[in-house]
Amino acid sequence: MPIPISLTWFGKKRSAAPPPKDRSRLRVGIPKVLNIWSTHQFWVGFLTALGIAPENIIFSSDTSEEQYREFGKGRGTVDCCYPVKCISGHYGELLFGLKKKIDILLSPMIYSLPSFLRGHVLDTLTCTRVMAGPENIKAGFLKERDVFAENGVIYASPFVSLGEPAVVPDQLYEALKDILQLDYEETERAVEAGYRALEAFNQKMRQHSREVLTWCARNDRPCVFVLARPYHMDPGIGHEIEASIQAHGFPILWVQYFPLDDDLMDWLFGQEIRAGRIRSPFDISDVWPSSYSSNTNEILWGAKVAARCPWITCVIRFSSYECGMDQPTYTPTQKIVEATGTLFFKFGDLDATKPAGSIKIRVETIVHYVEKYSPEIIRRKRAWLPDPCPLLPSPEPVTQTLEPETDVARAF
Ligand code: SF4
């Protein structure tokens, strides 16, 4: 009689799954500089999906003179851009200024950016100085000896094309696999989580801007629109000019978070699309044919929005001293905004001096003009746009009030 043999008798037993990699105690420091200002949520989403505890993701403080003096001095490198130069202070703070040490200093070299204009412009590249900034600044911490190694910190500077999600898992896997003991599949999942976190944050900010704009529309009040690069949100770079204006009672909107809802876009740009002047609300080819640079594209698009939106009665334009990327955009931006009588004020040499006194005087001038001219600007710009406005409550349907007997009788 044949002996029954279980089919799985000689089968290889499933080996136990490898223990999950515990990264919860790893501390990752990220310098809060340049395009980290618009991509921070990607990095938070990416790292937490890999198991790093949110409290162990540490961003450096806002830029300040004290930060540079205490932590960056003596490690400067040659770059005429202040936003790049000041990275030394951020690196130094993360290396020497924390009570609890970090294990990894993550300073990505971001080559391209996710942008709401992608697909409507030629490319969404970053400024080359911004992209190369981490390598440039790293040199200042290696010139005598390896300060990272001395402090037990691993320096990680992945080159990453955030504007092309398909290649990002490969880039981050190659750059971080040995540092974080990654496998490819978990890198892919973490990248997806990073994009989801970034998108959710942007949506939330845009929703908030829409609420601000709706309040302006319903109360016939002006707001002030900021055209600037993301890192001008850093108080040490943008000098909190917009906060000083807001303190006078004028809400502030930033171009990066202007609401992109279809109804609003159609209201602002629909007439021009139907007339064949532009192909979509995000088409900037009518004003900026060489649309390669992400932040530049968004500033030009923002100028078009500001020119059209009635409650944006004033634009403040920030730019850092010697900015080669911004130079060619000054005239077009101003002309686009002023074409509809919208007020335009430029702060072009933000880093040239310590401008606290002059900023105060200019803020008072801006406030005076916004107060005086906004009602007329709102009225004029509103008249150019069609009805109904999606920010205002829809008008009540007209219901005929009938005299009970006579009119009902007539209806029959
Ligand atoms: S200031 Fe201008 S040139 Fe310098 S890093 Fe910023 S965008 Fe680039």
Tab-separated table of C-alpha atoms and ligand atoms in Angstrom:
chain	number	residue	atom	x	y	z
A	1	MET	CA	0.000	0.000	0.000
A	2	PRO	CA	1.506	3.277	-1.049
A	3	ILE	CA	2.402	5.579	1.756
A	4	PRO	CA	0.563	8.888	1.366
A	5	ILE	CA	2.974	11.741	1.120
A	6	SER	CA	1.867	15.189	1.906
A	7	LEU	CA	2.508	17.493	-1.027
A	8	THR	CA	3.990	20.032	1.298
A	9	TRP	CA	6.152	17.472	3.076
A	10	PHE	CA	9.367	18.526	1.449
A	11	GLY	CA	8.150	22.001	0.677
A	12	LYS	CA	10.331	24.746	1.911
A	13	LYS	CA	8.893	26.290	5.030
A	14	ARG	CA	8.174	29.958	4.725
A	15	SER	CA	10.970	31.735	6.407
A	16	ALA	CA	9.949	34.266	8.971
A	17	ALA	CA	9.507	37.776	7.565
A	18	PRO	CA	12.516	39.971	8.228
A	19	PRO	CA	12.013	42.087	11.301
A	20	PRO	CA	10.709	45.525	10.402
A	21	LYS	CA	13.490	48.042	10.276
A	22	ASP	CA	13.201	50.209	13.307
A	23	ARG	CA	14.054	53.752	12.286
A	24	SER	CA	11.921	55.362	14.956
A	25	ARG	CA	14.930	56.544	16.963
A	26	LEU	CA	16.841	58.015	14.033
A	27	ARG	CA	16.977	61.803	14.150
A	28	VAL	CA	17.008	63.628	10.828
A	29	GLY	CA	17.837	67.330	10.598
A	30	ILE	CA	16.645	69.346	7.593
A	31	PRO	CA	17.883	72.902	6.967
A	32	LYS	CA	14.806	75.114	6.460
A	33	VAL	CA	16.103	76.932	3.396
A	34	LEU	CA	15.346	77.658	-0.277
A	35	ASN	CA	12.826	75.253	-1.827
A	36	ILE	CA	12.358	73.317	1.408
A	37	TRP	CA	9.903	76.159	2.087
A	38	SER	CA	7.539	74.764	-0.546
A	39	THR	CA	8.386	71.033	-0.308
A	40	HIS	CA	8.735	70.416	3.443
A	41	GLN	CA	5.594	68.295	3.579
A	42	PHE	CA	7.015	65.936	0.983
A	43	TRP	CA	10.030	65.267	3.206
A	44	VAL	CA	7.909	64.860	6.321
A	45	GLY	CA	5.584	62.415	4.508
A	46	PHE	CA	8.508	60.508	2.992
A	47	LEU	CA	10.452	60.113	6.233
A	48	THR	CA	7.479	59.248	8.429
A	49	ALA	CA	6.393	56.593	5.904
A	50	LEU	CA	9.850	55.050	6.427
A	51	GLY	CA	9.183	54.833	10.143
A	52	ILE	CA	11.003	57.911	11.383
A	53	ALA	CA	9.068	59.450	14.255
A	54	PRO	CA	7.654	62.900	13.364
A	55	GLU	CA	9.279	64.407	16.464
A	56	ASN	CA	12.640	63.182	15.183
A	57	ILE	CA	12.400	65.237	12.000
A	58	ILE	CA	13.993	68.513	12.999
A	59	PHE	CA	13.917	71.634	10.852
A	60	SER	CA	16.390	74.410	11.599
A	61	SER	CA	15.054	77.770	12.830
A	62	ASP	CA	14.185	80.737	10.656
A	63	THR	CA	17.200	82.549	9.233
A	64	SER	CA	18.672	85.212	11.503
A	65	GLU	CA	21.876	87.152	11.951
A	66	GLU	CA	22.443	85.434	15.301
A	67	GLN	CA	22.088	82.037	13.677
A	68	TYR	CA	24.771	82.885	11.119
A	69	ARG	CA	27.046	84.570	13.660
A	70	GLU	CA	26.872	81.721	16.115
A	71	PHE	CA	26.862	78.702	13.826
A	72	GLY	CA	27.891	79.652	10.291
A	73	LYS	CA	30.666	82.156	10.650
A	74	GLY	CA	33.989	81.063	9.224
A	75	ARG	CA	32.299	78.467	7.034
A	76	GLY	CA	31.055	80.790	4.318
A	77	THR	CA	31.560	79.893	0.672
A	78	VAL	CA	31.574	82.030	-2.435
A	79	ASP	CA	28.080	82.792	-3.633
A	80	CYS	CA	26.598	86.197	-4.226
A	81	CYS	CA	23.087	85.028	-3.242
A	82	TYR	CA	22.220	85.697	0.351
A	83	PRO	CA	19.550	82.939	0.481
A	84	VAL	CA	22.302	80.444	-0.443
A	85	LYS	CA	24.992	81.954	1.782
A	86	CYS	CA	22.806	81.821	4.864
A	87	ILE	CA	22.513	78.009	4.594
A	88	SER	CA	25.806	77.793	6.550
A	89	GLY	CA	24.024	79.071	9.661
A	90	HIS	CA	21.306	76.418	9.241
A	91	TYR	CA	23.833	73.576	8.819
A	92	GLY	CA	25.783	74.856	11.818
A	93	GLU	CA	22.673	75.087	13.982
A	94	LEU	CA	21.727	71.488	13.175
A	95	LEU	CA	25.277	70.301	13.876
A	96	PHE	CA	26.201	72.303	16.975
A	97	GLY	CA	23.047	73.984	18.251
A	98	LEU	CA	20.719	71.139	19.228
A	99	LYS	CA	20.507	69.683	22.722
A	100	LYS	CA	19.837	66.250	21.291
A	101	LYS	CA	22.143	65.395	18.375
A	102	ILE	CA	20.880	64.415	14.944
A	103	ASP	CA	22.079	61.300	13.133
A	104	ILE	CA	21.542	62.482	9.575
A	105	LEU	CA	21.644	65.940	8.021
A	106	LEU	CA	19.345	65.769	4.986
A	107	SER	CA	19.843	68.611	2.527
A	108	PRO	CA	18.351	67.627	-0.837
A	109	MET	CA	19.597	69.077	-4.117
A	110	ILE	CA	16.216	69.781	-5.672
A	111	TYR	CA	16.478	69.947	-9.453
A	112	SER	CA	12.816	70.438	-10.392
A	113	LEU	CA	9.633	71.184	-8.463
A	114	PRO	CA	6.083	69.905	-8.425
A	115	SER	CA	4.067	72.836	-9.703
A	116	PHE	CA	0.421	73.503	-10.491
A	117	LEU	CA	1.721	74.935	-13.782
A	118	ARG	CA	3.367	71.662	-14.900
A	119	GLY	CA	1.860	70.590	-18.207
A	120	HIS	CA	1.156	74.215	-19.117
A	121	VAL	CA	4.780	75.426	-19.119
A	122	LEU	CA	8.033	74.246	-20.676
A	123	ASP	CA	9.556	72.983	-17.424
A	124	THR	CA	9.563	73.476	-13.673
A	125	LEU	CA	13.292	73.676	-12.932
A	126	THR	CA	14.753	75.304	-9.871
A	127	CYS	CA	17.336	78.050	-9.893
A	128	THR	CA	20.726	76.388	-10.467
A	129	ARG	CA	22.192	78.125	-7.422
A	130	VAL	CA	19.365	76.773	-5.298
A	131	MET	CA	19.910	73.284	-6.690
A	132	ALA	CA	23.689	73.339	-6.133
A	133	GLY	CA	23.476	75.222	-2.827
A	134	PRO	CA	23.868	72.137	-0.574
A	135	GLU	CA	27.135	71.057	-2.267
A	136	ASN	CA	28.440	74.603	-2.146
A	137	ILE	CA	27.736	75.004	1.564
A	138	LYS	CA	28.946	71.518	2.433
A	139	ALA	CA	32.414	72.592	1.276
A	140	GLY	CA	32.598	75.104	4.126
A	141	PHE	CA	32.179	72.243	6.615
A	142	LEU	CA	34.863	70.102	5.016
A	143	LYS	CA	37.595	72.606	4.236
A	144	GLU	CA	39.757	71.928	7.319
A	145	ARG	CA	38.328	68.658	8.538
A	146	ASP	CA	35.098	66.712	8.183
A	147	VAL	CA	32.843	68.469	10.693
A	148	PHE	CA	29.948	66.122	9.940
A	149	ALA	CA	31.966	63.011	10.814
A	150	GLU	CA	33.436	64.732	13.860
A	151	ASN	CA	29.904	65.245	15.172
A	152	GLY	CA	28.792	61.726	14.292
A	153	VAL	CA	26.417	63.026	11.623
A	154	ILE	CA	25.905	61.499	8.185
A	155	TYR	CA	25.517	64.128	5.485
A	156	ALA	CA	22.908	63.160	2.846
A	157	SER	CA	22.275	65.310	-0.180
A	158	PRO	CA	20.108	63.388	-2.647
A	159	PHE	CA	19.749	64.868	-6.113
A	160	VAL	CA	16.014	64.807	-6.697
A	161	SER	CA	13.695	65.852	-9.526
A	162	LEU	CA	10.540	66.436	-7.537
A	163	GLY	CA	8.851	67.777	-10.658
A	164	GLU	CA	9.066	64.288	-12.238
A	165	PRO	CA	7.511	61.856	-9.733
A	166	ALA	CA	8.312	58.780	-11.859
A	167	VAL	CA	12.081	59.107	-11.374
A	168	VAL	CA	12.045	60.129	-7.701
A	169	PRO	CA	11.966	56.598	-6.162
A	170	ASP	CA	15.107	55.651	-8.138
A	171	GLN	CA	16.882	58.846	-7.136
A	172	LEU	CA	16.059	58.591	-3.434
A	173	TYR	CA	16.715	54.852	-3.297
A	174	GLU	CA	20.175	55.237	-4.853
A	175	ALA	CA	21.100	58.155	-2.617
A	176	LEU	CA	19.733	56.860	0.688
A	177	LYS	CA	19.717	53.059	0.482
A	178	ASP	CA	22.901	52.602	2.528
A	179	ILE	CA	22.158	55.418	4.957
A	180	LEU	CA	18.609	54.301	5.799
A	181	GLN	CA	18.919	50.579	4.858
A	182	LEU	CA	16.156	50.991	2.280
A	183	ASP	CA	14.617	48.459	-0.015
A	184	TYR	CA	13.194	49.668	-3.295
A	185	GLU	CA	9.509	48.878	-2.667
A	186	GLU	CA	9.375	50.751	0.605
A	187	THR	CA	11.130	53.706	-1.052
A	188	GLU	CA	8.427	53.758	-3.731
A	189	ARG	CA	5.698	53.703	-1.080
A	190	ALA	CA	7.386	56.412	0.941
A	191	VAL	CA	7.722	58.640	-2.125
A	192	GLU	CA	4.002	58.228	-2.811
A	193	ALA	CA	3.260	59.118	0.810
A	194	GLY	CA	5.476	62.189	0.449
A	195	TYR	CA	3.565	63.453	-2.590
A	196	ARG	CA	0.225	62.782	-0.879
A	197	ALA	CA	1.294	64.760	2.188
A	198	LEU	CA	2.489	67.658	0.033
A	199	GLU	CA	-0.713	67.705	-2.005
A	200	ALA	CA	-2.894	67.591	1.120
A	201	PHE	CA	-0.999	70.512	2.632
A	202	ASN	CA	-1.211	72.597	-0.552
A	203	GLN	CA	-4.945	71.907	-0.807
A	204	LYS	CA	-5.460	73.001	2.775
A	205	MET	CA	-3.548	76.227	2.231
A	206	ARG	CA	-5.469	76.972	-0.977
A	207	GLN	CA	-8.755	76.327	0.766
A	208	HIS	CA	-7.713	78.788	3.434
A	209	SER	CA	-6.790	81.394	0.795
A	210	ARG	CA	-10.192	80.902	-0.790
A	211	GLU	CA	-11.848	81.644	2.537
A	212	VAL	CA	-9.813	84.849	2.813
A	213	LEU	CA	-10.736	85.875	-0.723
A	214	THR	CA	-14.405	85.068	-0.105
A	215	TRP	CA	-14.356	87.259	2.996
A	216	CYS	CA	-12.870	90.098	0.935
A	217	ALA	CA	-15.491	89.669	-1.797
A	218	ARG	CA	-18.425	89.607	0.622
A	219	ASN	CA	-17.194	92.576	2.612
A	220	ASP	CA	-15.831	94.517	-0.346
A	221	ARG	CA	-12.436	94.677	1.325
A	222	PRO	CA	-9.035	94.599	-0.382
A	223	CYS	CA	-6.240	92.123	0.179
A	224	VAL	CA	-2.537	92.336	-0.624
A	225	PHE	CA	-0.897	89.715	-2.850
A	226	VAL	CA	2.722	88.615	-2.450
A	227	LEU	CA	4.750	87.695	-5.524
A	228	ALA	CA	7.956	86.110	-4.292
A	229	ARG	CA	9.962	82.911	-4.071
A	230	PRO	CA	8.989	80.375	-1.389
A	231	TYR	CA	12.011	81.214	0.784
A	232	HIS	CA	10.833	84.820	1.115
A	233	MET	CA	8.341	83.402	3.641
A	234	ASP	CA	11.379	83.023	5.926
A	235	PRO	CA	11.271	86.071	8.258
A	236	GLY	CA	15.069	86.329	8.061
A	237	ILE	CA	14.913	86.713	4.275
A	238	GLY	CA	11.570	88.404	3.649
A	239	HIS	CA	11.802	90.628	6.768
A	240	GLU	CA	8.095	89.938	7.556
A	241	ILE	CA	7.027	92.842	5.373
A	242	GLU	CA	3.723	91.140	4.594
A	243	ALA	CA	3.070	90.604	8.327
A	244	SER	CA	3.563	94.336	8.949
A	245	ILE	CA	0.989	95.138	6.264
A	246	GLN	CA	-1.415	92.550	7.626
A	247	ALA	CA	-1.159	94.200	11.041
A	248	HIS	CA	-2.898	97.208	9.432
A	249	GLY	CA	-5.938	95.039	8.657
A	250	PHE	CA	-5.260	93.920	5.089
A	251	PRO	CA	-5.258	90.137	4.575
A	252	ILE	CA	-2.286	88.671	2.720
A	253	LEU	CA	-2.324	86.027	-0.003
A	254	TRP	CA	0.794	84.312	-1.398
A	255	VAL	CA	0.954	83.314	-5.052
A	256	GLN	CA	2.028	79.750	-4.119
A	257	TYR	CA	-1.294	79.146	-2.365
A	258	PHE	CA	-3.804	81.040	-4.505
A	259	PRO	CA	-6.971	78.884	-4.865
A	260	LEU	CA	-7.067	77.003	-8.160
A	261	ASP	CA	-10.716	75.913	-8.174
A	262	ASP	CA	-12.310	75.549	-11.613
A	263	ASP	CA	-15.107	78.038	-10.913
A	264	LEU	CA	-12.666	80.748	-9.875
A	265	MET	CA	-10.238	80.045	-12.719
A	266	ASP	CA	-13.094	80.141	-15.226
A	267	TRP	CA	-14.372	83.411	-13.798
A	268	LEU	CA	-10.938	85.066	-14.015
A	269	PHE	CA	-9.694	83.608	-17.319
A	270	GLY	CA	-12.717	82.076	-19.089
A	271	GLN	CA	-13.412	85.058	-21.346
A	272	GLU	CA	-9.841	85.037	-22.672
A	273	ILE	CA	-9.868	81.268	-23.209
A	274	ARG	CA	-13.090	81.461	-25.209
A	275	ALA	CA	-11.680	84.346	-27.221
A	276	GLY	CA	-8.676	82.117	-28.084
A	277	ARG	CA	-6.089	84.357	-26.442
A	278	ILE	CA	-4.871	81.628	-24.034
A	279	ARG	CA	-5.398	77.858	-23.908
A	280	SER	CA	-6.026	77.431	-20.195
A	281	PRO	CA	-6.098	79.476	-16.981
A	282	PHE	CA	-2.513	78.324	-16.398
A	283	ASP	CA	-1.216	79.315	-19.816
A	284	ILE	CA	1.457	82.017	-19.456
A	285	SER	CA	2.796	81.855	-22.997
A	286	ASP	CA	1.102	85.195	-23.715
A	287	VAL	CA	3.466	86.937	-21.280
A	288	TRP	CA	6.434	84.567	-20.736
A	289	PRO	CA	7.527	82.362	-23.647
A	290	SER	CA	10.634	80.821	-21.990
A	291	SER	CA	8.797	79.171	-19.126
A	292	TYR	CA	11.479	76.817	-17.770
A	293	SER	CA	11.971	78.037	-14.237
A	294	SER	CA	9.365	76.919	-11.732
A	295	ASN	CA	9.310	79.827	-9.287
A	296	THR	CA	9.630	82.365	-12.098
A	297	ASN	CA	6.674	80.816	-13.926
A	298	GLU	CA	4.536	81.000	-10.798
A	299	ILE	CA	5.444	84.652	-10.231
A	300	LEU	CA	4.450	85.541	-13.800
A	301	TRP	CA	1.201	83.597	-13.455
A	302	GLY	CA	0.554	85.345	-10.148
A	303	ALA	CA	0.950	88.716	-11.847
A	304	LYS	CA	-1.823	87.759	-14.283
A	305	VAL	CA	-4.079	86.644	-11.428
A	306	ALA	CA	-3.411	89.834	-9.481
A	307	ALA	CA	-4.224	91.989	-12.499
A	308	ARG	CA	-7.629	90.312	-12.823
A	309	CYS	CA	-8.829	89.556	-9.316
A	310	PRO	CA	-10.803	92.590	-8.085
A	311	TRP	CA	-10.035	92.261	-4.370
A	312	ILE	CA	-6.305	92.052	-4.959
A	313	THR	CA	-5.771	95.786	-5.105
A	314	CYS	CA	-2.066	95.738	-4.294
A	315	VAL	CA	0.906	93.503	-5.140
A	316	ILE	CA	4.150	93.438	-3.206
A	317	ARG	CA	7.052	91.920	-5.078
A	318	PHE	CA	10.057	90.557	-3.172
A	319	SER	CA	13.401	89.741	-4.633
A	320	SER	CA	16.820	89.142	-3.196
A	321	TYR	CA	19.826	91.246	-4.026
A	322	GLU	CA	21.690	90.180	-7.165
A	323	CYS	CA	19.057	87.638	-8.117
A	324	GLY	CA	19.899	86.687	-11.682
A	325	MET	CA	16.706	84.670	-12.022
A	326	ASP	CA	14.428	87.551	-11.060
A	327	GLN	CA	16.140	90.359	-13.003
A	328	PRO	CA	14.415	89.723	-16.362
A	329	THR	CA	11.000	89.420	-14.735
A	330	TYR	CA	10.844	92.812	-13.008
A	331	THR	CA	9.467	94.825	-15.923
A	332	PRO	CA	6.964	92.261	-17.270
A	333	THR	CA	5.583	91.569	-13.810
A	334	GLN	CA	5.093	95.230	-13.002
A	335	LYS	CA	3.548	95.981	-16.400
A	336	ILE	CA	1.076	93.081	-16.135
A	337	VAL	CA	-0.072	94.109	-12.660
A	338	GLU	CA	-0.289	97.835	-13.389
A	339	ALA	CA	-2.138	97.316	-16.669
A	340	THR	CA	-5.390	97.137	-14.683
A	341	GLY	CA	-4.504	99.921	-12.254
A	342	THR	CA	-3.560	97.473	-9.477
A	343	LEU	CA	-1.009	98.944	-7.092
A	344	PHE	CA	2.520	97.515	-7.345
A	345	PHE	CA	5.397	97.892	-4.860
A	346	LYS	CA	8.739	96.191	-5.292
A	347	PHE	CA	11.239	95.322	-2.560
A	348	GLY	CA	14.152	94.393	-4.778
A	349	ASP	CA	17.245	94.579	-2.607
A	350	LEU	CA	16.051	92.727	0.445
A	351	ASP	CA	19.515	91.675	1.561
A	352	ALA	CA	21.542	94.723	0.540
A	353	THR	CA	21.268	96.469	3.872
A	354	LYS	CA	19.514	95.958	7.154
A	355	PRO	CA	16.416	97.716	5.972
A	356	ALA	CA	14.203	97.831	9.083
A	357	GLY	CA	13.812	101.637	9.071
A	358	SER	CA	13.175	102.005	5.371
A	359	ILE	CA	10.747	99.066	5.388
A	360	LYS	CA	8.660	100.733	8.088
A	361	ILE	CA	8.330	103.904	6.028
A	362	ARG	CA	7.475	101.977	2.876
A	363	VAL	CA	4.878	99.859	4.691
A	364	GLU	CA	3.174	103.060	5.837
A	365	THR	CA	3.184	104.339	2.252
A	366	ILE	CA	1.678	101.085	0.976
A	367	VAL	CA	-1.026	101.111	3.639
A	368	HIS	CA	-1.915	104.708	2.744
A	369	TYR	CA	-2.295	103.881	-0.954
A	370	VAL	CA	-4.241	100.665	-0.333
A	371	GLU	CA	-6.682	102.478	1.942
A	372	LYS	CA	-7.154	105.375	-0.451
A	373	TYR	CA	-7.412	103.647	-3.824
A	374	SER	CA	-8.816	100.167	-3.129
A	375	PRO	CA	-12.564	100.970	-3.413
A	376	GLU	CA	-12.108	102.386	-6.920
A	377	ILE	CA	-9.757	99.563	-8.008
A	378	ILE	CA	-12.242	96.911	-6.797
A	379	ARG	CA	-15.144	98.627	-8.572
A	380	ARG	CA	-13.270	98.972	-11.862
A	381	LYS	CA	-11.842	95.440	-11.955
A	382	ARG	CA	-15.147	93.873	-10.889
A	383	ALA	CA	-16.896	95.551	-13.824
A	384	TRP	CA	-14.603	93.715	-16.296
A	385	LEU	CA	-15.598	90.277	-15.034
A	386	PRO	CA	-18.821	88.421	-15.755
A	387	ASP	CA	-21.685	87.645	-13.388
A	388	PRO	CA	-22.171	85.713	-11.215
A	389	CYS	CA	-18.987	85.846	-9.132
A	390	PRO	CA	-18.266	82.411	-7.590
A	391	LEU	CA	-17.101	84.033	-4.351
A	392	LEU	CA	-20.418	85.746	-3.715
A	393	PRO	CA	-23.615	83.989	-2.631
A	394	SER	CA	-25.758	83.114	-5.635
A	395	PRO	CA	-28.614	85.544	-6.013
A	396	GLU	CA	-31.975	84.351	-4.726
A	397	PRO	CA	-34.161	83.016	-7.574
A	398	VAL	CA	-36.752	85.624	-8.434
A	399	THR	CA	-40.105	84.364	-7.183
A	400	GLN	CA	-43.216	86.181	-8.276
A	401	THR	CA	-45.483	87.067	-5.407
A	402	LEU	CA	-49.026	86.600	-6.538
A	403	GLU	CA	-52.087	88.179	-5.068
A	404	PRO	CA	-53.943	85.035	-3.871
A	405	GLU	CA	-57.226	85.522	-5.602
A	406	THR	CA	-56.830	87.792	-8.532
A	407	ASP	CA	-53.464	86.574	-9.857
A	408	VAL	CA	-54.111	82.858	-9.336
A	409	ALA	CA	-57.419	83.254	-11.024
A	410	ARG	CA	-55.738	85.015	-13.960
A	411	ALA	CA	-53.220	82.194	-14.242
A	412	PHE	CA	-56.084	79.821	-15.036
B	1	SF4	S1	18.396	84.898	-5.122
B	1	SF4	FE1	17.858	84.374	-7.233
B	1	SF4	S2	19.754	83.606	-8.165
B	1	SF4	FE2	19.983	83.560	-5.900
B	1	SF4	S3	19.343	81.534	-5.249
B	1	SF4	FE3	17.537	82.816	-5.156
B	1	SF4	S4	16.542	82.537	-7.152
B	1	SF4	FE4	18.649	81.835	-7.358
